[in-house]
mmCIF file of C-alpha atoms in Angstrom:
data_model
loop_
_atom_site.group_PDB
_atom_site.id
_atom_site.type_symbol
_atom_site.label_atom_id
_atom_site.label_comp_id
_atom_site.label_asym_id
_atom_site.label_seq_id
_atom_site.Cartn_x
_atom_site.Cartn_y
_atom_site.Cartn_z
ATOM 1 C CA MET A 1 80.672 80.805 113.987
ATOM 2 C CA GLN A 2 78.064 81.123 111.034
ATOM 3 C CA PRO A 3 79.134 80.257 107.688
ATOM 4 C CA ASP A 4 79.120 83.188 105.007
ATOM 5 C CA PRO A 5 75.963 83.933 102.878
ATOM 6 C CA PRO A 6 76.517 82.243 99.457
ATOM 7 C CA THR A 7 77.996 84.538 96.603
ATOM 8 C CA ALA A 8 76.147 85.252 93.571
ATOM 9 C CA ALA A 9 78.266 83.128 91.951
ATOM 10 C CA ASP A 10 77.795 80.360 94.190
ATOM 11 C CA ARG A 11 73.778 80.524 93.360
ATOM 12 C CA ALA A 12 74.574 80.984 89.913
ATOM 13 C CA GLY A 13 76.487 77.303 90.022
ATOM 14 C CA ALA A 14 74.405 76.192 92.426
ATOM 15 C CA PRO A 15 71.401 73.366 91.114
ATOM 16 C CA PRO A 16 67.942 74.934 90.273
ATOM 17 C CA PRO A 17 65.241 73.899 92.904
ATOM 18 C CA PRO A 18 63.662 70.506 91.968
ATOM 19 C CA PRO A 19 60.822 71.196 89.768
ATOM 20 C CA ALA A 20 57.167 70.937 91.063
ATOM 21 C CA VAL A 21 54.750 68.574 89.346
ATOM 22 C CA HIS A 22 51.930 66.399 89.597
ATOM 23 C CA LEU A 23 52.451 62.874 89.557
ATOM 24 C CA TYR A 24 48.762 61.177 87.992
ATOM 25 C CA ALA A 25 48.150 57.184 88.479
ATOM 26 C CA PRO A 26 46.340 56.730 85.107
ATOM 27 C CA TRP A 27 42.616 56.533 87.240
ATOM 28 C CA TRP A 28 43.240 59.607 89.327
ATOM 29 C CA ARG A 29 44.384 61.321 85.566
ATOM 30 C CA VAL A 30 41.043 60.654 84.155
ATOM 31 C CA VAL A 31 39.217 61.837 87.104
ATOM 32 C CA ALA A 32 41.247 65.005 87.085
ATOM 33 C CA ALA A 33 40.758 65.454 83.394
ATOM 34 C CA VAL A 34 36.651 64.656 83.849
ATOM 35 C CA LEU A 35 36.627 67.253 86.615
ATOM 36 C CA PHE A 36 38.585 69.632 84.556
ATOM 37 C CA ALA A 37 36.903 69.407 81.366
ATOM 38 C CA VAL A 38 33.694 69.592 82.765
ATOM 39 C CA SER A 39 34.491 72.888 84.571
ATOM 40 C CA ARG A 40 35.388 74.512 81.590
ATOM 41 C CA ALA A 41 32.874 72.977 79.100
ATOM 42 C CA ASN A 42 30.009 74.329 81.332
ATOM 43 C CA LEU A 43 30.797 77.973 80.749
ATOM 44 C CA PRO A 44 30.183 78.463 77.107
ATOM 45 C CA ALA A 45 27.649 75.643 77.349
ATOM 46 C CA MET A 46 26.039 77.859 79.828
ATOM 47 C CA LEU A 47 26.178 80.902 77.561
ATOM 48 C CA LEU A 48 24.567 79.172 74.494
ATOM 49 C CA ALA A 49 21.761 78.176 76.954
ATOM 50 C CA VAL A 50 21.020 81.517 77.909
ATOM 51 C CA LEU A 51 20.820 82.997 74.421
ATOM 52 C CA LEU A 52 18.835 80.269 73.256
ATOM 53 C CA PRO A 53 14.996 81.419 72.710
ATOM 54 C CA ARG A 54 12.758 79.472 75.620
ATOM 55 C CA SER A 55 9.256 79.998 76.760
ATOM 56 C CA ARG A 56 10.605 80.823 80.124
ATOM 57 C CA PRO A 57 13.704 82.653 80.979
ATOM 58 C CA ILE A 58 16.284 81.778 83.688
ATOM 59 C CA THR A 59 16.070 82.594 87.274
ATOM 60 C CA PRO A 60 18.682 83.831 89.365
ATOM 61 C CA VAL A 61 18.498 80.726 91.353
ATOM 62 C CA PRO A 62 18.630 77.910 89.169
ATOM 63 C CA PHE A 63 21.345 79.768 87.084
ATOM 64 C CA PHE A 64 23.514 80.074 90.023
ATOM 65 C CA ARG A 65 22.781 76.705 91.113
ATOM 66 C CA THR A 66 24.022 75.387 87.569
ATOM 67 C CA VAL A 67 27.269 77.211 87.740
ATOM 68 C CA VAL A 68 28.129 76.205 91.209
ATOM 69 C CA LEU A 69 27.313 72.567 90.354
ATOM 70 C CA PHE A 70 28.962 71.836 87.067
ATOM 71 C CA SER A 71 31.943 74.733 87.189
ATOM 72 C CA VAL A 72 32.828 75.609 90.445
ATOM 73 C CA LEU A 73 32.706 72.237 92.368
ATOM 74 C CA PRO A 74 34.216 70.370 89.224
ATOM 75 C CA GLY A 75 36.932 72.940 89.308
ATOM 76 C CA LEU A 76 37.777 72.906 93.173
ATOM 77 C CA GLY A 77 37.611 68.865 92.857
ATOM 78 C CA ALA A 78 40.288 69.124 89.814
ATOM 79 C CA TRP A 79 42.161 71.620 91.903
ATOM 80 C CA LEU A 80 41.778 69.324 95.127
ATOM 81 C CA VAL A 81 42.976 66.254 93.059
ATOM 82 C CA ALA A 82 46.175 68.056 91.589
ATOM 83 C CA ARG A 83 47.145 68.928 95.562
ATOM 84 C CA ALA A 84 46.882 65.564 96.012
ATOM 85 C CA MET A 85 49.270 64.222 93.459
ATOM 86 C CA ARG A 86 52.158 67.004 93.900
ATOM 87 C CA ALA A 87 55.628 65.627 93.629
ATOM 88 C CA THR A 88 58.842 66.517 93.516
ATOM 89 C CA VAL A 89 62.018 65.581 90.691
ATOM 90 C CA THR A 90 65.259 64.773 91.252
ATOM 91 C CA THR A 91 68.271 63.482 89.328
ATOM 92 C CA ARG A 92 70.947 61.540 91.330
ATOM 93 C CA ASP A 93 73.768 59.626 90.371
ATOM 94 C CA GLY A 94 71.848 58.279 87.006
ATOM 95 C CA GLN A 95 68.545 57.508 88.620
ATOM 96 C CA LEU A 96 65.276 59.432 87.783
ATOM 97 C CA VAL A 97 64.019 59.938 91.491
ATOM 98 C CA VAL A 98 60.225 61.058 91.435
ATOM 99 C CA SER A 99 58.863 61.622 94.992
ATOM 100 C CA ARG A 100 55.097 62.561 96.529
ATOM 101 C CA LEU A 101 53.310 61.616 99.219
ATOM 102 C CA GLY A 102 53.573 57.826 100.068
ATOM 103 C CA LEU A 103 55.288 57.285 96.714
ATOM 104 C CA ARG A 104 58.874 57.408 95.494
ATOM 105 C CA LEU A 105 59.460 55.918 92.086
ATOM 106 C CA GLU A 106 63.600 55.638 91.351
ATOM 107 C CA ILE A 107 63.842 55.285 87.637
ATOM 108 C CA PRO A 108 67.835 54.740 85.943
ATOM 109 C CA ALA A 109 68.003 57.402 83.101
ATOM 110 C CA THR A 110 69.019 55.037 80.874
ATOM 111 C CA ALA A 111 66.185 52.865 81.013
ATOM 112 C CA VAL A 112 64.091 55.912 79.703
ATOM 113 C CA ALA A 113 64.085 55.355 75.894
ATOM 114 C CA ARG A 114 61.183 57.692 74.955
ATOM 115 C CA ILE A 115 59.016 60.573 76.526
ATOM 116 C CA ALA A 116 55.045 60.119 75.400
ATOM 117 C CA VAL A 117 53.507 63.404 75.685
ATOM 118 C CA TRP A 118 50.038 63.686 76.309
ATOM 119 C CA ARG A 119 48.251 64.388 72.930
ATOM 120 C CA LEU A 120 45.647 65.999 74.726
ATOM 121 C CA PRO A 121 46.718 68.400 77.592
ATOM 122 C CA LEU A 122 44.059 66.927 80.191
ATOM 123 C CA PRO A 123 44.105 68.033 83.299
ATOM 124 C CA GLY A 124 46.880 69.775 82.241
ATOM 125 C CA PRO A 125 50.095 69.469 79.843
ATOM 126 C CA GLY A 126 52.215 66.151 80.480
ATOM 127 C CA PHE A 127 54.071 63.252 79.629
ATOM 128 C CA SER A 128 54.751 59.583 80.220
ATOM 129 C CA LEU A 129 57.983 57.828 80.422
ATOM 130 C CA VAL A 130 58.272 54.606 78.026
ATOM 131 C CA THR A 131 61.081 52.256 78.963
ATOM 132 C CA SER A 132 63.760 50.410 76.385
ATOM 133 C CA SER A 133 61.371 47.332 76.552
ATOM 134 C CA GLY A 134 58.467 49.384 75.461
ATOM 135 C CA ARG A 135 56.545 49.626 78.679
ATOM 136 C CA ARG A 136 54.992 52.733 79.410
ATOM 137 C CA LEU A 137 55.427 53.775 82.936
ATOM 138 C CA ARG A 138 52.362 53.860 84.989
ATOM 139 C CA TYR A 139 52.751 57.103 86.379
ATOM 140 C CA GLY A 140 52.717 60.309 84.015
ATOM 141 C CA LEU A 141 53.864 63.689 85.478
ATOM 142 C CA GLN A 142 52.152 66.922 84.582
ATOM 143 C CA ALA A 143 53.134 70.720 85.039
ATOM 144 C CA PRO A 144 51.910 73.852 83.914
ATOM 145 C CA ASP A 145 54.876 73.651 81.652
ATOM 146 C CA PRO A 146 56.822 71.126 81.295
ATOM 147 C CA VAL A 147 59.482 72.328 78.611
ATOM 148 C CA PRO A 148 61.810 72.910 81.524
ATOM 149 C CA LEU A 149 61.528 69.863 83.304
ATOM 150 C CA LEU A 150 61.758 67.919 79.993
ATOM 151 C CA LEU A 151 65.601 70.037 79.440
ATOM 152 C CA ALA A 152 66.658 69.830 83.186
ATOM 153 C CA LEU A 153 66.064 65.968 82.287
ATOM 154 C CA ALA A 154 68.199 66.290 79.010
ATOM 155 C CA ASP A 155 70.812 68.589 80.267
ATOM 156 C CA ARG A 156 71.364 67.173 83.963
ATOM 157 C CA GLY A 157 69.050 64.155 84.263
ATOM 158 C CA GLY A 158 71.021 61.595 81.222
ATOM 159 C CA VAL A 159 67.358 61.227 79.567
ATOM 160 C CA ALA A 160 68.469 61.981 75.766
ATOM 161 C CA ALA A 161 64.837 61.541 74.669
ATOM 162 C CA ALA A 162 63.644 64.233 76.867
ATOM 163 C CA GLY A 163 65.369 67.008 74.992
ATOM 164 C CA ALA A 164 63.523 65.944 71.710
ATOM 165 C CA ALA A 165 59.983 66.323 73.463
ATOM 166 C CA VAL A 166 60.465 69.663 73.495
ATOM 167 C CA ASP A 167 59.691 69.761 69.871
ATOM 168 C CA HIS A 168 56.339 68.015 70.485
ATOM 169 C CA PRO A 169 53.074 70.641 69.359
ATOM 170 C CA THR A 170 51.720 69.954 72.170
ATOM 171 C CA MET A 171 54.845 71.318 74.147
ATOM 172 C CA VAL A 172 55.246 74.091 71.705
ATOM 173 C CA TYR A 173 51.513 75.226 72.525
ATOM 174 C CA THR A 174 52.394 74.979 76.540
ATOM 175 C CA HIS A 175 55.245 76.684 76.810
ATOM 176 C CA ALA A 176 54.156 79.770 74.493
ATOM 177 C CA LYS A 177 51.233 80.158 76.569
ATOM 178 C CA ALA A 178 53.669 79.815 79.751
ATOM 179 C CA ALA A 179 55.736 82.624 78.559
ATOM 180 C CA GLY A 180 52.823 84.950 79.171
ATOM 181 C CA GLY A 181 52.694 84.409 82.550
ATOM 182 C CA ARG A 182 50.430 82.934 85.187
ATOM 183 C CA TRP A 183 47.264 84.869 86.051
ATOM 184 C CA ARG A 184 46.741 85.754 89.784
ATOM 185 C CA TRP A 185 43.597 86.629 91.586
ATOM 186 C CA SER A 186 44.210 90.540 91.434
ATOM 187 C CA HIS A 187 44.276 89.812 87.332
ATOM 188 C CA LEU A 188 40.936 87.826 87.679
ATOM 189 C CA ALA A 189 39.429 90.383 90.476
ATOM 190 C CA ALA A 190 40.428 92.918 88.043
ATOM 191 C CA LYS A 191 38.869 91.544 84.931
ATOM 192 C CA PHE A 192 35.588 90.210 86.490
ATOM 193 C CA PRO A 193 34.230 91.466 89.355
ATOM 194 C CA LEU A 194 36.079 95.244 88.946
ATOM 195 C CA PHE A 195 35.542 95.345 85.343
ATOM 196 C CA ALA A 196 31.479 93.807 85.703
ATOM 197 C CA LEU A 197 30.408 96.978 87.760
ATOM 198 C CA ALA A 198 30.364 99.176 84.914
ATOM 199 C CA PRO A 199 27.693 97.434 82.863
ATOM 200 C CA THR A 200 26.137 96.895 86.434
ATOM 201 C CA ALA A 201 25.422 100.269 87.396
ATOM 202 C CA VAL A 202 23.654 100.496 84.344
ATOM 203 C CA LEU A 203 21.590 98.024 84.693
ATOM 204 C CA PHE A 204 20.852 98.448 88.081
ATOM 205 C CA ASN A 205 20.179 101.889 87.041
ATOM 206 C CA ALA A 206 17.442 100.887 85.103
ATOM 207 C CA HIS A 207 15.814 98.784 87.420
ATOM 208 C CA GLN A 208 15.855 101.277 90.023
ATOM 209 C CA HIS A 209 13.728 103.343 87.717
ATOM 210 C CA ILE A 210 11.264 101.058 86.157
ATOM 211 C CA ALA A 211 10.229 99.487 89.081
ATOM 212 C CA TYR A 212 10.842 101.958 91.946
ATOM 213 C CA GLY A 213 10.575 105.478 90.149
ATOM 214 C CA GLY A 214 14.161 106.527 91.148
ATOM 215 C CA LEU A 215 17.967 105.228 91.646
ATOM 216 C CA LEU A 216 16.745 105.326 95.297
ATOM 217 C CA GLY A 217 13.415 104.351 95.152
ATOM 218 C CA GLU A 218 14.224 100.750 96.782
ATOM 219 C CA TYR A 219 16.010 102.296 99.455
ATOM 220 C CA TYR A 220 13.094 104.581 100.287
ATOM 221 C CA LEU A 221 10.847 101.499 100.266
ATOM 222 C CA TYR A 222 12.449 98.881 102.026
ATOM 223 C CA GLY A 223 15.300 100.326 103.306
ATOM 224 C CA LEU A 224 19.358 99.820 103.084
ATOM 225 C CA GLY A 225 19.262 96.148 103.002
ATOM 226 C CA ALA A 226 17.036 95.331 100.328
ATOM 227 C CA TYR A 227 18.777 98.179 97.730
ATOM 228 C CA LEU A 228 22.054 96.628 98.607
ATOM 229 C CA GLY A 229 20.740 92.741 97.969
ATOM 230 C CA THR A 230 19.224 93.815 94.725
ATOM 231 C CA PHE A 231 22.630 95.415 93.946
ATOM 232 C CA ALA A 232 24.588 92.399 94.867
ATOM 233 C CA LEU A 233 22.387 89.901 93.126
ATOM 234 C CA TYR A 234 22.442 92.047 89.686
ATOM 235 C CA TRP A 235 26.481 92.148 90.432
ATOM 236 C CA ALA A 236 27.176 88.802 91.151
ATOM 237 C CA THR A 237 24.874 87.877 87.727
ATOM 238 C CA VAL A 238 26.622 90.490 85.471
ATOM 239 C CA THR A 239 30.083 89.248 86.844
ATOM 240 C CA THR A 240 29.049 85.463 85.904
ATOM 241 C CA TYR A 241 27.244 86.618 82.205
ATOM 242 C CA CYS A 242 31.105 88.211 81.883
ATOM 243 C CA VAL A 243 32.785 84.988 82.725
ATOM 244 C CA LEU A 244 30.570 82.993 80.698
ATOM 245 C CA TYR A 245 31.418 85.420 77.883
ATOM 246 C CA ALA A 246 35.089 85.239 78.306
ATOM 247 C CA SER A 247 34.997 81.324 78.101
ATOM 248 C CA VAL A 248 33.809 81.611 74.517
ATOM 249 C CA TRP A 249 36.744 83.755 72.928
ATOM 250 C CA ARG A 250 39.388 81.703 75.569
ATOM 251 C CA GLY A 251 37.923 78.343 74.127
ATOM 252 C CA LEU A 252 38.464 79.563 70.456
ATOM 253 C CA ALA A 253 41.853 81.102 71.284
ATOM 254 C CA GLU A 254 43.351 78.268 72.882
ATOM 255 C CA GLY A 255 42.110 76.391 70.039
ATOM 256 C CA VAL A 256 43.667 78.315 67.612
ATOM 257 C CA ALA A 257 47.266 78.529 69.549
ATOM 258 C CA LEU A 258 46.748 75.030 69.740
ATOM 259 C CA LEU A 259 46.347 74.572 65.829
ATOM 260 C CA ALA A 260 49.516 76.763 65.262
ATOM 261 C CA ALA A 261 52.022 74.762 67.281
ATOM 262 C CA HIS A 262 50.761 71.979 65.272
ATOM 263 C CA VAL A 263 50.576 73.665 61.952
ATOM 264 C CA ALA A 264 53.129 76.101 62.295
ATOM 265 C CA PRO A 265 55.398 75.296 65.772
ATOM 266 C CA SER A 266 57.939 78.516 64.728
ATOM 267 C CA ARG A 267 55.029 80.850 64.643
ATOM 268 C CA ALA A 268 53.461 79.300 68.033
ATOM 269 C CA ALA A 269 54.550 82.246 70.284
ATOM 270 C CA ARG A 270 53.588 84.833 67.715
ATOM 271 C CA VAL A 271 49.832 82.968 67.252
ATOM 272 C CA ARG A 272 49.824 83.106 71.131
ATOM 273 C CA ARG A 273 50.117 86.993 71.741
ATOM 274 C CA ALA A 274 48.044 87.793 68.927
ATOM 275 C CA ALA A 275 45.544 85.444 70.208
ATOM 276 C CA GLU A 276 45.448 86.836 73.887
ATOM 277 C CA ILE A 277 45.176 90.346 72.616
ATOM 278 C CA ALA A 278 42.334 89.097 70.551
ATOM 279 C CA CYS A 279 40.448 88.382 73.602
ATOM 280 C CA ARG A 280 41.031 91.160 75.515
ATOM 281 C CA VAL A 281 39.619 93.523 72.404
ATOM 282 C CA LEU A 282 37.047 91.009 72.215
ATOM 283 C CA TYR A 283 36.094 91.283 76.121
ATOM 284 C CA TYR A 284 36.568 94.464 76.976
ATOM 285 C CA GLY A 285 35.057 95.839 73.608
ATOM 286 C CA GLY A 286 32.212 92.964 73.261
ATOM 287 C CA VAL A 287 30.687 93.621 76.847
ATOM 288 C CA PRO A 288 28.064 96.253 76.489
#
């Protein structure tokens, strides 16, 4: 005889699933942080390099090669490191248990005297545990939004210091950012390649008229393959430029939001919403 399925009351009273986090040793955190920072910093740097006056224009091959070498590959590397560092956190019998592949840490909750929040949220927001003896544990915990984890440690894990860490400016900044929801691939597809179709069509049409005398000039001269290849090159180039352009406003918005979390934590959520709106207006309104 099969047991009855859990009722709504049972589900409400059941403990939440263990939060998914990343458990970084210092060296791996440095590696992931450098890869992440390089992948993001390269985007506005490339836009600046394109806009600076130069004697020779940047051709598509070195342009895309730079994007791949300094943004795509480092970003992929940071993602792979994060995947390898995935762990779970549970509390059991007064013990804080952190587990990942090949590693299991059991820390008495009473031994945790302080939560050391990472001031620089790289490769993401996180914190380290400091014992009553003043020793910082070697491994640090990172999560997209560590606030729910900290609250769980304070409420159910008996780690009193975790509650105070929620008010740290970095945690305030991170929580306000997470409240807006995570971007999915469909959002990115609509924001970049789909939106880029409009300026691509304008530039491609101008190119066809200038180089071949009409919109279908290249098609009549060289065939459908060459025609679609040229369009794809224009589309990929414009899409990449949109990413570079958006990265500038994103960097400024994150800087303003982080500053607000330090200066006026109570207004961090409102500043975050205003920054997100400004990013959208400047991006969609600023792309010609």
